[in-house]
PDB file of C-alpha atoms in Angstrom:
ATOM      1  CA  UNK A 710     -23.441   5.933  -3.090  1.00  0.00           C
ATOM      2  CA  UNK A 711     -24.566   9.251  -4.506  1.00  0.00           C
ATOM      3  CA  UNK A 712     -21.730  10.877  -6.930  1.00  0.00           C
ATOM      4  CA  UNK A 713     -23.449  13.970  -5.746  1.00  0.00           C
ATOM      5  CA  UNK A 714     -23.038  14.275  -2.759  1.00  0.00           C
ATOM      6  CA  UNK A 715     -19.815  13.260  -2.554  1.00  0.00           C
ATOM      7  CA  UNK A 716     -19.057  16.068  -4.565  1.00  0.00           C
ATOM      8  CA  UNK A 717     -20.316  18.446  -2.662  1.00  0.00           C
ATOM      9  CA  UNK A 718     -19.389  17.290   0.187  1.00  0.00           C
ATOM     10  CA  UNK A 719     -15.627  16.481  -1.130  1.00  0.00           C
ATOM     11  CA  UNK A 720     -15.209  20.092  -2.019  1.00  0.00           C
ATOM     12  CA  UNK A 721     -16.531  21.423   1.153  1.00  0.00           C
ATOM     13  CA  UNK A 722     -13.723  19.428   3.167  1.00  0.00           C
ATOM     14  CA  UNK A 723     -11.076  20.522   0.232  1.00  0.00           C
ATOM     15  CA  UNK A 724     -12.362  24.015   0.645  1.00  0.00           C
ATOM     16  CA  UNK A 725     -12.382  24.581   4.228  1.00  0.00           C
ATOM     17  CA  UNK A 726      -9.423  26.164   5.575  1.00  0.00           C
ATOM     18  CA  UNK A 727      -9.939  24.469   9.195  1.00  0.00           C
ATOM     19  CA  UNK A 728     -11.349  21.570  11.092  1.00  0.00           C
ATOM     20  CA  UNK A 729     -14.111  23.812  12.747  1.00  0.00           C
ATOM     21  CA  UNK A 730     -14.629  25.988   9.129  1.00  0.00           C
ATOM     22  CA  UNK A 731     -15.294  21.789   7.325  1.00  0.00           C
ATOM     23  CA  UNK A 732     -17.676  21.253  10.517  1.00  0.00           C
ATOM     24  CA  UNK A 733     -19.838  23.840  10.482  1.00  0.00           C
ATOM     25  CA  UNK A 734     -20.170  23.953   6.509  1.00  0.00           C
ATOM     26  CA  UNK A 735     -20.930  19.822   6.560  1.00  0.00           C
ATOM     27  CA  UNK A 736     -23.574  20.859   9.032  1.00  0.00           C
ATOM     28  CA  UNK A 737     -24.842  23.772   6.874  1.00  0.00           C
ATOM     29  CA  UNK A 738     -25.050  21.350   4.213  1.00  0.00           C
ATOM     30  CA  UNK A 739     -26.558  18.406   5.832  1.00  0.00           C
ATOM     31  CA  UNK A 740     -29.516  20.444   7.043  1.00  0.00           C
ATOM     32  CA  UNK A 741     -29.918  22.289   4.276  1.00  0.00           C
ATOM     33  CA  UNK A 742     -32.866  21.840   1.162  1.00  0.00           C
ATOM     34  CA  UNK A 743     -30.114  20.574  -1.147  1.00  0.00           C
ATOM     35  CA  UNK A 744     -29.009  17.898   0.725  1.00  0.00           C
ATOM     36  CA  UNK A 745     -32.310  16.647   1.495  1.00  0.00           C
ATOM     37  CA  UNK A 746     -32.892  16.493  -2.769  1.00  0.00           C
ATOM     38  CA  UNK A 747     -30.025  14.849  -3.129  1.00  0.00           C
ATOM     39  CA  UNK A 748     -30.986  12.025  -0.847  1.00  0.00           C
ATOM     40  CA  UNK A 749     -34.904  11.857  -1.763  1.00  0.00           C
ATOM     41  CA  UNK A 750     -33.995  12.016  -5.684  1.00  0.00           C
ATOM     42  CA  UNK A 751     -30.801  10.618  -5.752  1.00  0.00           C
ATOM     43  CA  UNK A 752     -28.353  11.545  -8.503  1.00  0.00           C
ATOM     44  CA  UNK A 753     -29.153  13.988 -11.169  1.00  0.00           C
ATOM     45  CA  UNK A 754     -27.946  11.711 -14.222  1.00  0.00           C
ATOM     46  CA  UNK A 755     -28.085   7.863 -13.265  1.00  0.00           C
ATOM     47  CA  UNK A 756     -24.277   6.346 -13.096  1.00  0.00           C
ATOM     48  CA  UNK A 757     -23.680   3.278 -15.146  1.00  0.00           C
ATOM     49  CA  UNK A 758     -22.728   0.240 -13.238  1.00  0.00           C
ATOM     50  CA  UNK A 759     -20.027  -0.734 -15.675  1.00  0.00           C
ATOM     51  CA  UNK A 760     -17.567   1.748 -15.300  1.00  0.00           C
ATOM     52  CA  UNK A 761     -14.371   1.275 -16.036  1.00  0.00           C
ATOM     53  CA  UNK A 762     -11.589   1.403 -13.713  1.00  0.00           C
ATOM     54  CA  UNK A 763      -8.543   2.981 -14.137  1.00  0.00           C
ATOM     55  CA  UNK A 764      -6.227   0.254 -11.703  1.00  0.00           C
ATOM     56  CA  UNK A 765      -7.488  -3.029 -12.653  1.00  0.00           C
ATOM     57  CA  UNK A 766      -8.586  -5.460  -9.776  1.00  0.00           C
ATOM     58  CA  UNK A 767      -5.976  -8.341  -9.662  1.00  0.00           C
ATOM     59  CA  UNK A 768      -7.455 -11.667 -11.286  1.00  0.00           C
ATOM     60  CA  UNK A 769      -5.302 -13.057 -13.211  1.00  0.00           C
ATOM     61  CA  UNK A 770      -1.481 -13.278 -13.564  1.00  0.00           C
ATOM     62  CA  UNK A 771      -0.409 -10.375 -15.206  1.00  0.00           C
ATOM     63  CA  UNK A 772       3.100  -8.643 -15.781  1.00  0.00           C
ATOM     64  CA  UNK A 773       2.887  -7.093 -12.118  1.00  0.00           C
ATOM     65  CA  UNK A 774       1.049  -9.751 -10.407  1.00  0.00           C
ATOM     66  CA  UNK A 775       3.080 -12.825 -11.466  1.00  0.00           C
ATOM     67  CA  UNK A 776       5.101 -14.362  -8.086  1.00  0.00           C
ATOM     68  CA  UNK A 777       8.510 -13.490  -8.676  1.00  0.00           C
ATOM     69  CA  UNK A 778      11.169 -16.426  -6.597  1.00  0.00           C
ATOM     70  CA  UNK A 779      14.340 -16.254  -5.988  1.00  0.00           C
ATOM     71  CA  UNK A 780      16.638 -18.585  -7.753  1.00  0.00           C
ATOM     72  CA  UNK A 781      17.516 -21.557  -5.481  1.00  0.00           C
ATOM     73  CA  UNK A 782      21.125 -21.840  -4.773  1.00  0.00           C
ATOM     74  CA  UNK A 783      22.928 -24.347  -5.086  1.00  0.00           C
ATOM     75  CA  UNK A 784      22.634 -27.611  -3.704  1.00  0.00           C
ATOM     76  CA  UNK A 785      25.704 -28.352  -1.180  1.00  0.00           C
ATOM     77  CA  UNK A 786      26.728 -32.091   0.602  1.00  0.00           C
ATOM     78  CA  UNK A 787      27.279 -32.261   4.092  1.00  0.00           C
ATOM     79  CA  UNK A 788      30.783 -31.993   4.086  1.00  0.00           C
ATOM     80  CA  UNK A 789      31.142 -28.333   1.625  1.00  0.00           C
ATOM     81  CA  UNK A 790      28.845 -27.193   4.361  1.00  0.00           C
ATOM     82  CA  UNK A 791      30.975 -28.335   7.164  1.00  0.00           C
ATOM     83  CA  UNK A 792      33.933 -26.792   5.294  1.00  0.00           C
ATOM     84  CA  UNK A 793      32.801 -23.439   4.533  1.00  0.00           C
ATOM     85  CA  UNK A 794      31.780 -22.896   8.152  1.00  0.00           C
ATOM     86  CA  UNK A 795      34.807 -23.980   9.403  1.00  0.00           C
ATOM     87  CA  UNK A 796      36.426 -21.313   6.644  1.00  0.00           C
ATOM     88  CA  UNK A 797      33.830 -18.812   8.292  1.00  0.00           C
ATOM     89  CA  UNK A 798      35.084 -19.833  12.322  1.00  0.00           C
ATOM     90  CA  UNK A 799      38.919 -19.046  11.074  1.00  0.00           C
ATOM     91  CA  UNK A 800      38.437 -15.517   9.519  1.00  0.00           C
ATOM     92  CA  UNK A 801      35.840 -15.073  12.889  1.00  0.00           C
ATOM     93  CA  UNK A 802      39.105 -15.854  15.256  1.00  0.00           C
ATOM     94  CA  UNK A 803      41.813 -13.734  12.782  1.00  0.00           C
ATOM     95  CA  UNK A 804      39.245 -10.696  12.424  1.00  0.00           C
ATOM     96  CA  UNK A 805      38.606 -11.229  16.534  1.00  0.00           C
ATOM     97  CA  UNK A 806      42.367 -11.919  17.274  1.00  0.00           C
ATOM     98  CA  UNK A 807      43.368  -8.891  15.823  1.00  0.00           C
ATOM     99  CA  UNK A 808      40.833  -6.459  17.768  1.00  0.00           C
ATOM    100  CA  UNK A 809      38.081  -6.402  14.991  1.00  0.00           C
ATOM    101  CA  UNK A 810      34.461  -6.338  15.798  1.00  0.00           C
ATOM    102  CA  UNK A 811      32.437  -8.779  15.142  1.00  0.00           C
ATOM    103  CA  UNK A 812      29.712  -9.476  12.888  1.00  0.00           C
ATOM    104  CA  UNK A 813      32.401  -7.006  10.879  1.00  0.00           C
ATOM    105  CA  UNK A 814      29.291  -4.284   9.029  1.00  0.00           C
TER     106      UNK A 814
END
C-alpha cells in the first residue's frame, strides 16, 4: 500500500461531484507523471509498520468481547411442565371461546 496514493486518489473520489467527473480525473491521474513517481519511488516518508490502531483487533477477552449467556431458568419435573401447559390449553379455549384471536399479540 502507498499512503500516497491513496490520498490522492481518496480526495479525487471525495472531490468529484459525479461518477463520470471521479472517472475521468482517476484517469487523468493514473496516466499522469505523478502517479508514475508515486509508484517507482514509493512513499515520500517511509510508514512505520507498528502503528497503532485506534479499534483494537479482538484477542483476548476484554469488557466488550467477553460471551455474555443468558441465565438458565429454572429446572422444572415432568409433571410442573405437564401442568403449566395444561394452564396454557385452558386460557387458549377461554380466550378462543370468547371470540379472541389467537396467539393473543
Amino acid at each position: 500500500r502507498n499512503s500516497d496514493a491513496h490520498d490522492v486518489i481518496a480526495s479525487i473520489l471525495w472531490e468529484s461531484k459525479t461518477a463520470d467527473g471521479a472517472f475521468r480525473k482517476l484517469n487523468e491521474f493514473a496516466e499522469s507523471e505523478a502517479f508514475r513517481d508515486i509508484v517507482m519511488t514509493g512513499a515520500a516518508a517511509k510508514e512505520e509498520e507498528d502503528r497503532v490502531l485506534a479499534n483494537q483487533p479482538p484477542g483476548q477477552a476484554g469488557r466488550w468481547n467477553k460471551r455474555r449467556g443468558r441465565k438458565p431458568g429454572p429446572k422444572r419435573s415432568e409433571e410442573e411442565i405437564a401442568r403449566i401447559r395444561a394452564e396454557r390449553a385452558k386460557k387458549k379455549e377461554r380466550i378462543l371461546a370468547s371470540g379472541g384471536v389467537w396467539p393473543p399479540n
